[in-house]
Amino acid sequence: MKEIYDKLNYYLNDICNYLEKEHPFLLENIDKICRINDEFLRFLGSYSLENKTIQNNLTYEEVYYLAREIIENIDKNYLESFDNLIQSGELDFSYENDYNDSECVSMYENGKVVKQIININREFNYNDVILLVHEFIHYINGKKQSINRNYFGEFLSIYFEFYAIDYLLKKGISKEEIDYLYRIKNVKGHSIIFYQYEIILLAYIKFGNLDDNTLTLLQEYFLNIKKEVFETECITLYKNLCIAEEKEDIIKENPNELGCALAKEFMAYNYKYILGTFLAVYAHKYSDFNDIVNLNNHINEFNDKTVYDICSGIGIDLNDEDFSKKLFNSMDEYINTKQIDHNKRI
């Protein structure tokens, strides 16, 4: 295993150097994040997330104007930017899945955002509306970049994605045309992947370079993991990182980008959706809507505030001993109460 450990240490050193700069919250709270991620996967074990959606004949214009209606109800001040999307060429709908995923792409010059493009892969149902709302929130708060926008960007888009789902259901749209469990299924995928390497990341952050003594330290201070399980997880992560290193062109062109590219492929990528979805589900039940709108409007102005400070400002106490209990209560409620009275109209 020494060769595997040595190579993982090489990768993890660069990855953690990147995370220390861009995602220190992950490094500082790795044990708590691992614990709640494990609790989440156990929690989902008793739920069926089957929810098939049908296609319909929603036109491009219908998707656009329904999303506009939702955006107007979030904040009327967003309408000028939203109305400019088509004229500026910053919104593109794909009818043939031309993009890897629906996304808001930012283009930079000298470290500043000079252009943004929203690409939507059409599903030909009301999910297109929800996706457009999600990506437009990225568009609005992504005109500038900041470390807290890096932390809370997915949270804000996912929170307003939930708002869009509620809005459509209250408007009388059939659940068969809305994949209201998509985000739960999506974060489950991220959580499963994170679970596969979380113990290795935890061990490296807490104890330094991996070696034959790492397993003993893990067993003494964190969990009773079996040797064969730990070694298998190390081998799997080693292989995945090797594959990622080979396929990432940016690494070939600039080896100094190794940690950034690998972190974005795994640790930072999975973690930001886990954090974003957990906070959005919690806020969906416990936070004030206007507080979230205000946060979206000012997220790039809060560089003097910590993640804990910002969460506290929207009614989320990350130090609450009952945080995970409240989180899973709100998730249970979200999953089970979408059988909403469709006769209730906005």
CSV table of C-alpha atoms in Angstrom, one decimal:
chain,number,residue,atom,x,y,z
A,1,MET,CA,0.0,0.0,0.0
A,2,LYS,CA,3.0,2.4,0.4
A,3,GLU,CA,2.9,3.3,-3.3
A,4,ILE,CA,-0.8,4.0,-3.1
A,5,TYR,CA,-0.4,6.1,0.1
A,6,ASP,CA,2.5,8.1,-1.4
A,7,LYS,CA,0.5,8.9,-4.6
A,8,LEU,CA,-2.6,9.9,-2.6
A,9,ASN,CA,-0.5,12.1,-0.4
A,10,TYR,CA,0.8,13.8,-3.5
A,11,TYR,CA,-2.7,14.4,-4.8
A,12,LEU,CA,-4.2,15.3,-1.4
A,13,ASN,CA,-1.5,17.9,-0.6
A,14,ASP,CA,-2.4,19.9,-3.7
A,15,ILE,CA,-6.2,19.3,-3.2
A,16,CYS,CA,-6.1,20.5,0.4
A,17,ASN,CA,-3.9,23.6,-0.6
A,18,TYR,CA,-6.7,24.5,-3.0
A,19,LEU,CA,-9.5,23.8,-0.4
A,20,GLU,CA,-7.7,25.8,2.2
A,21,LYS,CA,-7.9,28.9,0.0
A,22,GLU,CA,-11.4,28.3,-1.6
A,23,HIS,CA,-13.3,26.1,0.9
A,24,PRO,CA,-11.7,26.4,4.3
A,25,PHE,CA,-15.1,25.6,5.9
A,26,LEU,CA,-14.8,22.1,4.5
A,27,LEU,CA,-11.4,21.5,6.0
A,28,GLU,CA,-12.4,23.0,9.3
A,29,ASN,CA,-15.6,21.0,9.6
A,30,ILE,CA,-14.7,17.8,7.9
A,31,ASP,CA,-15.6,15.6,10.8
A,32,LYS,CA,-19.1,17.2,11.2
A,33,ILE,CA,-19.7,17.1,7.4
A,34,CYS,CA,-18.8,13.4,7.3
A,35,ARG,CA,-21.1,12.6,10.2
A,36,ILE,CA,-24.1,14.5,8.8
A,37,ASN,CA,-23.5,13.0,5.3
A,38,ASP,CA,-23.6,9.5,6.8
A,39,GLU,CA,-26.7,10.4,8.7
A,40,PHE,CA,-28.3,11.6,5.5
A,41,LEU,CA,-27.7,8.4,3.6
A,42,ARG,CA,-29.1,6.4,6.5
A,43,PHE,CA,-32.1,8.7,6.6
A,44,LEU,CA,-32.8,8.2,2.9
A,45,GLY,CA,-32.7,4.5,3.2
A,46,SER,CA,-36.4,4.4,4.2
A,47,TYR,CA,-37.6,6.6,1.3
A,48,SER,CA,-38.6,5.8,-2.3
A,49,LEU,CA,-37.6,8.7,-4.5
A,50,GLU,CA,-39.4,7.4,-7.6
A,51,ASN,CA,-41.0,10.3,-9.4
A,52,LYS,CA,-41.4,10.0,-13.2
A,53,THR,CA,-42.3,13.1,-15.1
A,54,ILE,CA,-44.1,13.3,-18.4
A,55,GLN,CA,-43.3,15.6,-21.3
A,56,ASN,CA,-45.7,18.2,-22.6
A,57,ASN,CA,-45.8,20.8,-25.4
A,58,LEU,CA,-44.5,23.8,-23.4
A,59,THR,CA,-43.0,26.2,-25.9
A,60,TYR,CA,-39.8,28.2,-25.5
A,61,GLU,CA,-41.9,31.3,-24.9
A,62,GLU,CA,-44.1,29.6,-22.3
A,63,VAL,CA,-41.1,28.4,-20.3
A,64,TYR,CA,-39.6,31.9,-20.5
A,65,TYR,CA,-42.7,33.8,-19.4
A,66,LEU,CA,-43.6,31.4,-16.6
A,67,ALA,CA,-40.0,31.6,-15.2
A,68,ARG,CA,-40.3,35.4,-15.6
A,69,GLU,CA,-43.5,35.3,-13.5
A,70,ILE,CA,-41.7,33.4,-10.7
A,71,ILE,CA,-38.6,35.7,-10.9
A,72,GLU,CA,-40.9,38.7,-10.6
A,73,ASN,CA,-42.4,37.2,-7.4
A,74,ILE,CA,-38.9,36.7,-6.0
A,75,ASP,CA,-37.7,40.3,-6.6
A,76,LYS,CA,-39.1,42.7,-9.2
A,77,ASN,CA,-35.7,44.3,-9.4
A,78,TYR,CA,-34.5,41.1,-11.3
A,79,LEU,CA,-36.8,41.7,-14.2
A,80,GLU,CA,-34.6,44.1,-16.1
A,81,SER,CA,-31.7,41.5,-16.2
A,82,PHE,CA,-34.1,38.7,-17.0
A,83,ASP,CA,-35.8,40.5,-19.8
A,84,ASN,CA,-32.4,41.3,-21.3
A,85,LEU,CA,-31.3,37.6,-21.5
A,86,ILE,CA,-32.8,37.0,-25.0
A,87,GLN,CA,-31.8,40.3,-26.6
A,88,SER,CA,-28.3,39.9,-25.3
A,89,GLY,CA,-28.0,36.3,-26.5
A,90,GLU,CA,-27.2,35.2,-22.9
A,91,LEU,CA,-29.9,32.6,-22.8
A,92,ASP,CA,-29.8,29.5,-25.0
A,93,PHE,CA,-32.2,26.5,-24.9
A,94,SER,CA,-30.8,23.2,-26.3
A,95,TYR,CA,-33.3,20.8,-27.9
A,96,GLU,CA,-30.8,18.0,-28.4
A,97,ASN,CA,-28.9,17.9,-25.0
A,98,ASP,CA,-26.0,19.8,-26.5
A,99,TYR,CA,-24.7,20.7,-23.1
A,100,ASN,CA,-23.3,18.3,-20.4
A,101,ASP,CA,-25.7,19.9,-18.0
A,102,SER,CA,-27.8,23.0,-17.7
A,103,GLU,CA,-25.6,25.7,-16.4
A,104,CYS,CA,-24.7,29.4,-16.0
A,105,VAL,CA,-21.3,30.0,-17.5
A,106,SER,CA,-19.2,33.1,-16.5
A,107,MET,CA,-16.5,34.4,-18.7
A,108,TYR,CA,-13.6,36.4,-17.1
A,109,GLU,CA,-11.1,39.0,-18.1
A,110,ASN,CA,-8.5,40.1,-15.6
A,111,GLY,CA,-10.4,38.4,-12.8
A,112,LYS,CA,-13.7,40.1,-13.6
A,113,VAL,CA,-16.9,38.7,-15.0
A,114,VAL,CA,-17.4,40.2,-18.5
A,115,LYS,CA,-20.2,37.9,-19.8
A,116,GLN,CA,-22.5,35.2,-18.6
A,117,ILE,CA,-24.4,32.6,-20.6
A,118,ILE,CA,-27.3,30.5,-19.3
A,119,ASN,CA,-27.5,27.1,-21.2
A,120,ILE,CA,-30.7,25.0,-20.6
A,121,ASN,CA,-31.0,21.4,-21.8
A,122,ARG,CA,-34.7,21.2,-22.4
A,123,GLU,CA,-36.7,18.4,-20.7
A,124,PHE,CA,-39.9,19.5,-22.3
A,125,ASN,CA,-41.9,19.8,-19.1
A,126,TYR,CA,-42.1,22.3,-16.2
A,127,ASN,CA,-38.6,21.2,-15.0
A,128,ASP,CA,-37.4,23.6,-17.8
A,129,VAL,CA,-39.0,26.5,-15.8
A,130,ILE,CA,-37.4,25.3,-12.6
A,131,LEU,CA,-34.0,25.0,-14.2
A,132,LEU,CA,-34.2,28.4,-15.7
A,133,VAL,CA,-35.0,29.9,-12.3
A,134,HIS,CA,-32.1,28.0,-10.7
A,135,GLU,CA,-29.6,29.2,-13.3
A,136,PHE,CA,-30.9,32.7,-13.3
A,137,ILE,CA,-30.2,33.0,-9.6
A,138,HIS,CA,-26.6,32.0,-10.4
A,139,TYR,CA,-26.6,34.7,-13.1
A,140,ILE,CA,-27.8,37.4,-10.7
A,141,ASN,CA,-25.4,36.7,-7.8
A,142,GLY,CA,-22.6,35.7,-10.1
A,143,LYS,CA,-21.9,39.1,-11.6
A,144,LYS,CA,-19.2,39.3,-8.9
A,145,GLN,CA,-17.2,36.6,-7.3
A,146,SER,CA,-16.5,36.2,-3.6
A,147,ILE,CA,-15.6,33.4,-1.2
A,148,ASN,CA,-19.1,33.5,0.4
A,149,ARG,CA,-20.8,33.3,-3.0
A,150,ASN,CA,-18.6,30.3,-3.6
A,151,TYR,CA,-20.0,28.8,-0.4
A,152,PHE,CA,-23.7,29.8,-0.8
A,153,GLY,CA,-24.1,30.0,-4.6
A,154,GLU,CA,-25.7,26.5,-4.8
A,155,PHE,CA,-27.7,27.1,-1.7
A,156,LEU,CA,-29.4,30.2,-3.1
A,157,SER,CA,-30.2,28.6,-6.5
A,158,ILE,CA,-31.5,25.4,-4.9
A,159,TYR,CA,-33.6,27.4,-2.4
A,160,PHE,CA,-35.3,29.4,-5.2
A,161,GLU,CA,-35.6,26.2,-7.1
A,162,PHE,CA,-37.7,24.9,-4.3
A,163,TYR,CA,-39.7,28.2,-4.3
A,164,ALA,CA,-40.3,27.7,-8.1
A,165,ILE,CA,-41.6,24.2,-7.4
A,166,ASP,CA,-44.0,25.4,-4.7
A,167,TYR,CA,-45.1,28.2,-7.0
A,168,LEU,CA,-45.9,25.8,-9.8
A,169,LEU,CA,-47.8,23.4,-7.6
A,170,LYS,CA,-49.8,26.1,-6.0
A,171,LYS,CA,-50.6,27.4,-9.5
A,172,GLY,CA,-52.2,24.1,-10.2
A,173,ILE,CA,-49.5,22.4,-12.3
A,174,SER,CA,-49.7,18.6,-12.1
A,175,LYS,CA,-46.9,16.9,-10.1
A,176,GLU,CA,-46.5,14.5,-13.0
A,177,GLU,CA,-45.0,17.4,-14.9
A,178,ILE,CA,-42.6,18.4,-12.2
A,179,ASP,CA,-39.7,16.3,-10.9
A,180,TYR,CA,-40.0,17.8,-7.4
A,181,LEU,CA,-37.7,15.1,-6.0
A,182,TYR,CA,-34.9,15.8,-8.5
A,183,ARG,CA,-32.8,17.8,-6.0
A,184,ILE,CA,-33.1,15.1,-3.3
A,185,LYS,CA,-32.0,12.4,-5.8
A,186,ASN,CA,-29.2,14.7,-7.0
A,187,VAL,CA,-27.7,15.3,-3.6
A,188,LYS,CA,-28.1,11.6,-2.8
A,189,GLY,CA,-25.7,10.9,-5.7
A,190,HIS,CA,-23.2,13.5,-4.5
A,191,SER,CA,-23.5,12.1,-0.9
A,192,ILE,CA,-22.8,8.6,-2.1
A,193,ILE,CA,-19.7,9.7,-4.0
A,194,PHE,CA,-18.5,11.8,-1.1
A,195,TYR,CA,-19.0,8.9,1.3
A,196,GLN,CA,-16.6,6.8,-0.8
A,197,TYR,CA,-13.7,9.1,-0.1
A,198,GLU,CA,-14.7,11.2,3.0
A,199,ILE,CA,-12.8,9.0,5.5
A,200,ILE,CA,-9.6,9.3,3.5
A,201,LEU,CA,-10.0,13.1,3.3
A,202,LEU,CA,-10.8,13.2,7.0
A,203,ALA,CA,-7.7,11.1,7.8
A,204,TYR,CA,-5.4,13.3,5.7
A,205,ILE,CA,-6.8,16.6,7.2
A,206,LYS,CA,-6.6,15.4,10.8
A,207,PHE,CA,-3.4,13.3,10.8
A,208,GLY,CA,-1.4,14.4,7.8
A,209,ASN,CA,0.2,12.0,5.3
A,210,LEU,CA,-1.4,8.6,4.9
A,211,ASP,CA,0.7,5.7,6.0
A,212,ASP,CA,0.3,2.3,7.8
A,213,ASN,CA,-0.5,4.1,11.1
A,214,THR,CA,-3.4,6.1,9.7
A,215,LEU,CA,-5.9,3.3,10.2
A,216,THR,CA,-5.0,3.0,13.9
A,217,LEU,CA,-5.5,6.7,14.4
A,218,LEU,CA,-8.9,6.6,12.6
A,219,GLN,CA,-10.0,3.7,14.8
A,220,GLU,CA,-8.8,5.4,18.0
A,221,TYR,CA,-10.3,8.9,17.4
A,222,PHE,CA,-13.2,8.5,14.9
A,223,LEU,CA,-14.6,5.2,13.8
A,224,ASN,CA,-14.0,1.5,13.8
A,225,ILE,CA,-13.3,1.0,10.1
A,226,LYS,CA,-11.9,-2.3,9.0
A,227,LYS,CA,-8.5,-2.5,7.4
A,228,GLU,CA,-9.7,-4.0,4.2
A,229,VAL,CA,-12.5,-1.4,3.8
A,230,PHE,CA,-10.1,1.5,4.3
A,231,GLU,CA,-7.5,0.1,1.9
A,232,THR,CA,-10.2,-0.6,-0.7
A,233,GLU,CA,-11.4,3.0,-0.4
A,234,CYS,CA,-7.8,4.3,-0.8
A,235,ILE,CA,-7.3,2.2,-3.9
A,236,THR,CA,-10.5,3.4,-5.4
A,237,LEU,CA,-9.8,7.1,-4.8
A,238,TYR,CA,-6.3,6.6,-6.1
A,239,LYS,CA,-7.6,5.2,-9.3
A,240,ASN,CA,-10.3,7.9,-9.7
A,241,LEU,CA,-7.7,10.7,-9.2
A,242,CYS,CA,-5.3,9.1,-11.7
A,243,ILE,CA,-8.1,8.9,-14.3
A,244,ALA,CA,-9.1,12.5,-13.5
A,245,GLU,CA,-5.5,13.7,-13.8
A,246,GLU,CA,-5.2,12.0,-17.2
A,247,LYS,CA,-8.4,13.5,-18.7
A,248,GLU,CA,-8.1,17.1,-17.4
A,249,ASP,CA,-6.5,19.1,-20.2
A,250,ILE,CA,-5.8,22.0,-17.8
A,251,ILE,CA,-3.5,19.8,-15.8
A,252,LYS,CA,-1.5,18.8,-18.8
A,253,GLU,CA,-1.2,22.5,-19.9
A,254,ASN,CA,-0.5,23.8,-16.3
A,255,PRO,CA,0.6,21.2,-13.7
A,256,ASN,CA,0.2,23.9,-11.0
A,257,GLU,CA,-3.6,23.5,-11.5
A,258,LEU,CA,-3.6,19.9,-10.3
A,259,GLY,CA,-5.2,20.5,-6.9
A,260,CYS,CA,-7.8,22.9,-8.3
A,261,ALA,CA,-8.8,20.6,-11.1
A,262,LEU,CA,-9.0,17.5,-8.9
A,263,ALA,CA,-10.8,19.3,-6.1
A,264,LYS,CA,-13.4,20.6,-8.5
A,265,GLU,CA,-13.8,17.1,-10.0
A,266,PHE,CA,-14.5,15.6,-6.6
A,267,MET,CA,-14.2,17.2,-3.1
A,268,ALA,CA,-15.3,20.8,-3.8
A,269,TYR,CA,-17.9,19.6,-6.5
A,270,ASN,CA,-19.7,17.1,-4.4
A,271,TYR,CA,-19.5,19.1,-1.2
A,272,LYS,CA,-21.0,22.3,-2.5
A,273,TYR,CA,-24.1,20.5,-3.6
A,274,ILE,CA,-24.3,18.7,-0.3
A,275,LEU,CA,-23.9,21.9,1.7
A,276,GLY,CA,-26.2,23.8,-0.7
A,277,THR,CA,-29.0,21.3,-0.6
A,278,PHE,CA,-28.9,20.7,3.1
A,279,LEU,CA,-29.1,24.4,3.8
A,280,ALA,CA,-31.8,25.0,1.2
A,281,VAL,CA,-34.0,22.2,2.6
A,282,TYR,CA,-33.5,23.6,6.1
A,283,ALA,CA,-34.2,27.2,5.0
A,284,HIS,CA,-37.3,26.1,3.0
A,285,LYS,CA,-38.9,25.2,6.4
A,286,TYR,CA,-37.3,27.5,8.9
A,287,SER,CA,-36.0,30.7,7.3
A,288,ASP,CA,-37.8,33.8,6.2
A,289,PHE,CA,-38.2,34.2,2.4
A,290,ASN,CA,-37.2,37.9,2.5
A,291,ASP,CA,-34.0,37.1,4.4
A,292,ILE,CA,-32.9,34.7,1.6
A,293,VAL,CA,-33.7,37.3,-1.1
A,294,ASN,CA,-31.7,39.9,0.8
A,295,LEU,CA,-28.8,37.4,1.1
A,296,ASN,CA,-28.9,36.8,-2.6
A,297,ASN,CA,-28.8,40.5,-3.3
A,298,HIS,CA,-25.8,41.1,-1.0
A,299,ILE,CA,-23.9,37.8,-0.9
A,300,ASN,CA,-20.8,39.3,-2.4
A,301,GLU,CA,-20.6,42.1,0.2
A,302,PHE,CA,-20.2,39.8,3.2
A,303,ASN,CA,-16.5,39.0,3.0
A,304,ASP,CA,-16.0,39.9,6.7
A,305,LYS,CA,-18.6,37.3,7.7
A,306,THR,CA,-18.1,33.6,8.3
A,307,VAL,CA,-20.4,30.8,7.1
A,308,TYR,CA,-21.7,30.6,10.6
A,309,ASP,CA,-22.5,34.4,10.7
A,310,ILE,CA,-24.3,34.3,7.4
A,311,CYS,CA,-26.3,31.2,8.3
A,312,SER,CA,-27.3,32.8,11.6
A,313,GLY,CA,-28.5,35.9,9.7
A,314,ILE,CA,-31.1,33.7,7.9
A,315,GLY,CA,-32.2,31.7,10.9
A,316,ILE,CA,-29.9,28.7,10.7
A,317,ASP,CA,-27.8,27.9,13.8
A,318,LEU,CA,-25.1,25.5,12.7
A,319,ASN,CA,-24.1,25.0,16.3
A,320,ASP,CA,-27.6,23.9,17.3
A,321,GLU,CA,-27.4,20.4,18.8
A,322,ASP,CA,-30.7,19.6,17.1
A,323,PHE,CA,-29.5,20.9,13.7
A,324,SER,CA,-29.4,17.5,12.0
A,325,LYS,CA,-32.7,16.5,13.6
A,326,LYS,CA,-34.4,19.7,12.2
A,327,LEU,CA,-32.7,19.2,8.8
A,328,PHE,CA,-34.1,15.7,8.4
A,329,ASN,CA,-37.5,16.8,9.8
A,330,SER,CA,-37.6,19.4,7.1
A,331,MET,CA,-36.5,17.0,4.4
A,332,ASP,CA,-39.1,14.4,5.5
A,333,GLU,CA,-41.7,17.1,5.3
A,334,TYR,CA,-40.5,18.2,1.9
A,335,ILE,CA,-40.6,14.7,0.5
A,336,ASN,CA,-44.0,13.8,2.0
A,337,THR,CA,-46.0,17.0,1.6
A,338,LYS,CA,-45.8,17.7,-2.1
A,339,GLN,CA,-49.3,16.1,-2.3
A,340,ILE,CA,-50.4,19.8,-2.0
A,341,ASP,CA,-54.0,21.0,-2.5
A,342,HIS,CA,-53.9,22.0,-6.1
A,343,ASN,CA,-57.1,23.9,-5.7
A,344,LYS,CA,-55.2,26.5,-3.8
A,345,ARG,CA,-54.2,29.1,-6.3
A,346,ILE,CA,-51.6,31.9,-6.2
